[in-house]
Amino acid sequence: MRLKRLKETARKATSCAVHSYGDVQQFFARTPCRSLDRMLFALDAGQGDTMIVSVAWVRMPAPAEADRLQSLVDRDGTGNVSPLAGGLVGALGVRFTGRYYDSRRDGRLLVVAEVEPVTGAPAPELLDGVAEVVAELLPP
C-alpha cells in the first residue's frame, strides 16, 4: 500500500460505556467490556493524500457477547466505540462517518477499524483497503 505513518497515539480504558455512543453505549451499560484499547494514527499515501485511522480492540467477557456487539456496531446508525480525538495526530475536526469501516471478531475480542480522508483525495478503494488491513491488527 506504500503508506507512511505520520503520527500515532493510543489509550487504554476499562469502561467501554464511557467511550462509546448510541445503542452501543446502551449495550455496554448492560454488558460491560473487560478492556478497551484504542489507537489513532495518521497515514500519508503520497501526492498530498493523507488519512486518519481509528482502531479499537474491545475484549468482552465471552465470545457470544463479542458476537452480539459486532452485530450491533456493523449496523449503520447504532453508534460505536468513540475514536480518539483527531487533534491528537494533527487531524483536528475530522469526523468518522463509518463509510470506510471494517470489523473482525476473534473469540471474545472485537476489532473495529475506521478510516477517513484528511487531505487530498485518497481513492475510496484505498480507504476501504486500509480499514480491512487495520481490522486485522493484533491488540497492543
mmCIF file of C-alpha atoms in Angstrom:
data_model
loop_
_atom_site.group_PDB
_atom_site.id
_atom_site.type_symbol
_atom_site.label_atom_id
_atom_site.label_comp_id
_atom_site.label_asym_id
_atom_site.label_seq_id
_atom_site.Cartn_x
_atom_site.Cartn_y
_atom_site.Cartn_z
ATOM 1 C CA MET A 1 0.000 0.000 0.000
ATOM 2 C CA ARG A 2 3.071 2.255 0.342
ATOM 3 C CA LEU A 3 1.718 4.247 3.256
ATOM 4 C CA LYS A 4 3.822 6.212 5.692
ATOM 5 C CA ARG A 5 2.744 6.535 9.317
ATOM 6 C CA LEU A 6 2.915 10.207 10.311
ATOM 7 C CA LYS A 7 1.721 10.291 13.933
ATOM 8 C CA GLU A 8 0.015 7.957 16.358
ATOM 9 C CA THR A 9 -1.426 7.822 19.827
ATOM 10 C CA ALA A 10 -3.003 5.082 21.943
ATOM 11 C CA ARG A 11 -5.098 4.853 25.104
ATOM 12 C CA LYS A 12 -6.276 2.032 27.378
ATOM 13 C CA ALA A 13 -9.587 2.037 29.261
ATOM 14 C CA THR A 14 -11.635 -0.289 31.412
ATOM 15 C CA SER A 15 -15.038 1.267 30.746
ATOM 16 C CA CYS A 16 -16.418 0.913 27.249
ATOM 17 C CA ALA A 17 -19.678 2.683 28.136
ATOM 18 C CA VAL A 18 -17.807 5.924 28.845
ATOM 19 C CA HIS A 19 -16.005 5.676 25.493
ATOM 20 C CA SER A 20 -18.953 4.858 23.231
ATOM 21 C CA TYR A 21 -22.193 6.370 21.993
ATOM 22 C CA GLY A 22 -25.677 5.464 20.779
ATOM 23 C CA ASP A 23 -27.114 1.979 21.101
ATOM 24 C CA VAL A 24 -23.571 0.662 21.538
ATOM 25 C CA GLN A 25 -23.255 2.680 24.743
ATOM 26 C CA GLN A 26 -26.533 1.194 25.982
ATOM 27 C CA PHE A 27 -25.211 -2.288 25.156
ATOM 28 C CA PHE A 28 -22.090 -1.620 27.243
ATOM 29 C CA ALA A 29 -24.216 -0.305 30.139
ATOM 30 C CA ARG A 30 -25.911 -3.729 30.270
ATOM 31 C CA THR A 31 -22.888 -5.813 29.209
ATOM 32 C CA PRO A 32 -19.613 -4.239 30.353
ATOM 33 C CA CYS A 33 -16.465 -4.975 28.404
ATOM 34 C CA ARG A 34 -13.331 -6.411 30.028
ATOM 35 C CA SER A 35 -10.995 -3.869 28.433
ATOM 36 C CA LEU A 36 -10.665 -1.359 25.648
ATOM 37 C CA ASP A 37 -7.558 -0.326 23.725
ATOM 38 C CA ARG A 38 -7.868 2.466 21.179
ATOM 39 C CA MET A 39 -5.321 3.768 18.705
ATOM 40 C CA LEU A 40 -5.406 6.633 16.274
ATOM 41 C CA PHE A 41 -2.861 7.305 13.573
ATOM 42 C CA ALA A 42 -2.370 9.462 10.518
ATOM 43 C CA LEU A 43 -1.084 7.971 7.266
ATOM 44 C CA ASP A 44 0.448 9.591 4.214
ATOM 45 C CA ALA A 45 -0.416 7.930 0.893
ATOM 46 C CA GLY A 46 1.766 10.325 -1.106
ATOM 47 C CA GLN A 47 0.815 13.074 -3.556
ATOM 48 C CA GLY A 48 -0.827 15.087 -0.782
ATOM 49 C CA ASP A 49 -3.266 12.325 0.216
ATOM 50 C CA THR A 50 -3.463 11.729 3.949
ATOM 51 C CA MET A 51 -5.904 9.801 6.094
ATOM 52 C CA ILE A 52 -6.717 9.246 9.729
ATOM 53 C CA VAL A 53 -7.239 5.732 11.076
ATOM 54 C CA SER A 54 -9.045 4.692 14.241
ATOM 55 C CA VAL A 55 -8.830 1.181 15.627
ATOM 56 C CA ALA A 56 -10.415 -0.179 18.802
ATOM 57 C CA TRP A 57 -9.800 -3.550 20.424
ATOM 58 C CA VAL A 58 -12.733 -4.457 22.678
ATOM 59 C CA ARG A 59 -12.450 -7.503 24.925
ATOM 60 C CA MET A 60 -15.772 -8.887 26.078
ATOM 61 C CA PRO A 61 -16.371 -11.459 28.847
ATOM 62 C CA ALA A 62 -17.460 -14.167 26.369
ATOM 63 C CA PRO A 63 -17.456 -14.821 22.603
ATOM 64 C CA ALA A 64 -21.274 -14.633 22.416
ATOM 65 C CA GLU A 65 -21.199 -11.084 23.802
ATOM 66 C CA ALA A 66 -18.489 -10.083 21.307
ATOM 67 C CA ASP A 67 -20.663 -11.521 18.539
ATOM 68 C CA ARG A 68 -23.694 -9.515 19.700
ATOM 69 C CA LEU A 69 -21.550 -6.379 19.905
ATOM 70 C CA GLN A 70 -20.219 -6.896 16.380
ATOM 71 C CA SER A 71 -23.757 -7.331 15.038
ATOM 72 C CA LEU A 72 -24.649 -4.017 16.645
ATOM 73 C CA VAL A 73 -21.622 -1.942 15.554
ATOM 74 C CA ASP A 74 -21.797 -3.305 12.000
ATOM 75 C CA ARG A 75 -25.278 -1.767 11.535
ATOM 76 C CA ASP A 76 -25.396 1.871 10.430
ATOM 77 C CA GLY A 77 -26.843 4.327 12.901
ATOM 78 C CA THR A 78 -26.375 2.238 16.068
ATOM 79 C CA GLY A 79 -23.350 4.059 17.463
ATOM 80 C CA ASN A 80 -19.858 2.758 18.059
ATOM 81 C CA VAL A 81 -16.786 2.965 20.235
ATOM 82 C CA SER A 82 -15.689 6.607 20.265
ATOM 83 C CA PRO A 83 -12.450 7.214 18.390
ATOM 84 C CA LEU A 84 -9.679 9.213 19.993
ATOM 85 C CA ALA A 85 -9.704 12.915 19.091
ATOM 86 C CA GLY A 86 -8.229 13.639 15.661
ATOM 87 C CA GLY A 87 -6.314 16.604 17.043
ATOM 88 C CA LEU A 88 -4.001 14.131 18.801
ATOM 89 C CA VAL A 89 -2.499 13.250 15.407
ATOM 90 C CA GLY A 90 -2.890 16.596 13.646
ATOM 91 C CA ALA A 91 -6.331 15.964 12.135
ATOM 92 C CA LEU A 92 -8.444 18.339 14.193
ATOM 93 C CA GLY A 93 -12.105 18.386 13.184
ATOM 94 C CA VAL A 94 -12.141 15.196 11.118
ATOM 95 C CA ARG A 95 -15.327 13.239 11.833
ATOM 96 C CA PHE A 96 -15.573 9.483 11.363
ATOM 97 C CA THR A 97 -18.596 8.656 9.210
ATOM 98 C CA GLY A 98 -18.397 4.859 9.074
ATOM 99 C CA ARG A 99 -18.104 4.921 5.288
ATOM 100 C CA TYR A 100 -14.641 3.293 5.355
ATOM 101 C CA TYR A 101 -15.136 0.705 8.064
ATOM 102 C CA ASP A 102 -14.377 -2.904 8.901
ATOM 103 C CA SER A 103 -14.596 -5.150 11.944
ATOM 104 C CA ARG A 104 -13.256 -8.553 12.916
ATOM 105 C CA ARG A 105 -14.115 -10.848 15.784
ATOM 106 C CA ASP A 106 -11.788 -13.423 17.296
ATOM 107 C CA GLY A 107 -13.312 -15.182 20.266
ATOM 108 C CA ARG A 108 -14.109 -12.539 22.858
ATOM 109 C CA LEU A 109 -12.108 -9.851 21.032
ATOM 110 C CA LEU A 110 -13.744 -7.413 18.610
ATOM 111 C CA VAL A 111 -11.593 -5.147 16.447
ATOM 112 C CA VAL A 112 -13.259 -2.081 14.927
ATOM 113 C CA ALA A 113 -11.434 -0.007 12.280
ATOM 114 C CA GLU A 114 -12.468 3.244 10.612
ATOM 115 C CA VAL A 115 -10.643 5.433 8.108
ATOM 116 C CA GLU A 116 -11.340 8.964 6.872
ATOM 117 C CA PRO A 117 -9.522 11.145 4.351
ATOM 118 C CA VAL A 118 -7.855 14.264 5.766
ATOM 119 C CA THR A 119 -6.148 15.963 2.804
ATOM 120 C CA GLY A 120 -6.118 15.372 -0.916
ATOM 121 C CA ALA A 121 -8.380 12.753 -2.423
ATOM 122 C CA PRO A 122 -7.331 9.227 -1.447
ATOM 123 C CA ALA A 123 -9.102 6.656 -3.607
ATOM 124 C CA PRO A 124 -12.139 5.067 -1.927
ATOM 125 C CA GLU A 125 -10.653 1.648 -2.702
ATOM 126 C CA LEU A 126 -7.512 2.602 -0.771
ATOM 127 C CA LEU A 127 -9.528 3.829 2.206
ATOM 128 C CA ASP A 128 -11.587 0.610 2.218
ATOM 129 C CA GLY A 129 -8.419 -1.466 1.910
ATOM 130 C CA VAL A 130 -6.771 0.312 4.817
ATOM 131 C CA ALA A 131 -9.831 -0.373 7.002
ATOM 132 C CA GLU A 132 -9.677 -4.069 6.081
ATOM 133 C CA VAL A 133 -5.962 -4.310 6.883
ATOM 134 C CA VAL A 134 -6.246 -2.371 10.137
ATOM 135 C CA ALA A 135 -9.055 -4.647 11.345
ATOM 136 C CA GLU A 136 -6.505 -7.485 11.207
ATOM 137 C CA LEU A 137 -4.062 -5.765 13.573
ATOM 138 C CA LEU A 138 -3.370 -7.516 16.840
ATOM 139 C CA PRO A 139 -4.056 -5.698 20.079
ATOM 140 C CA PRO A 140 -1.172 -3.825 21.697
#
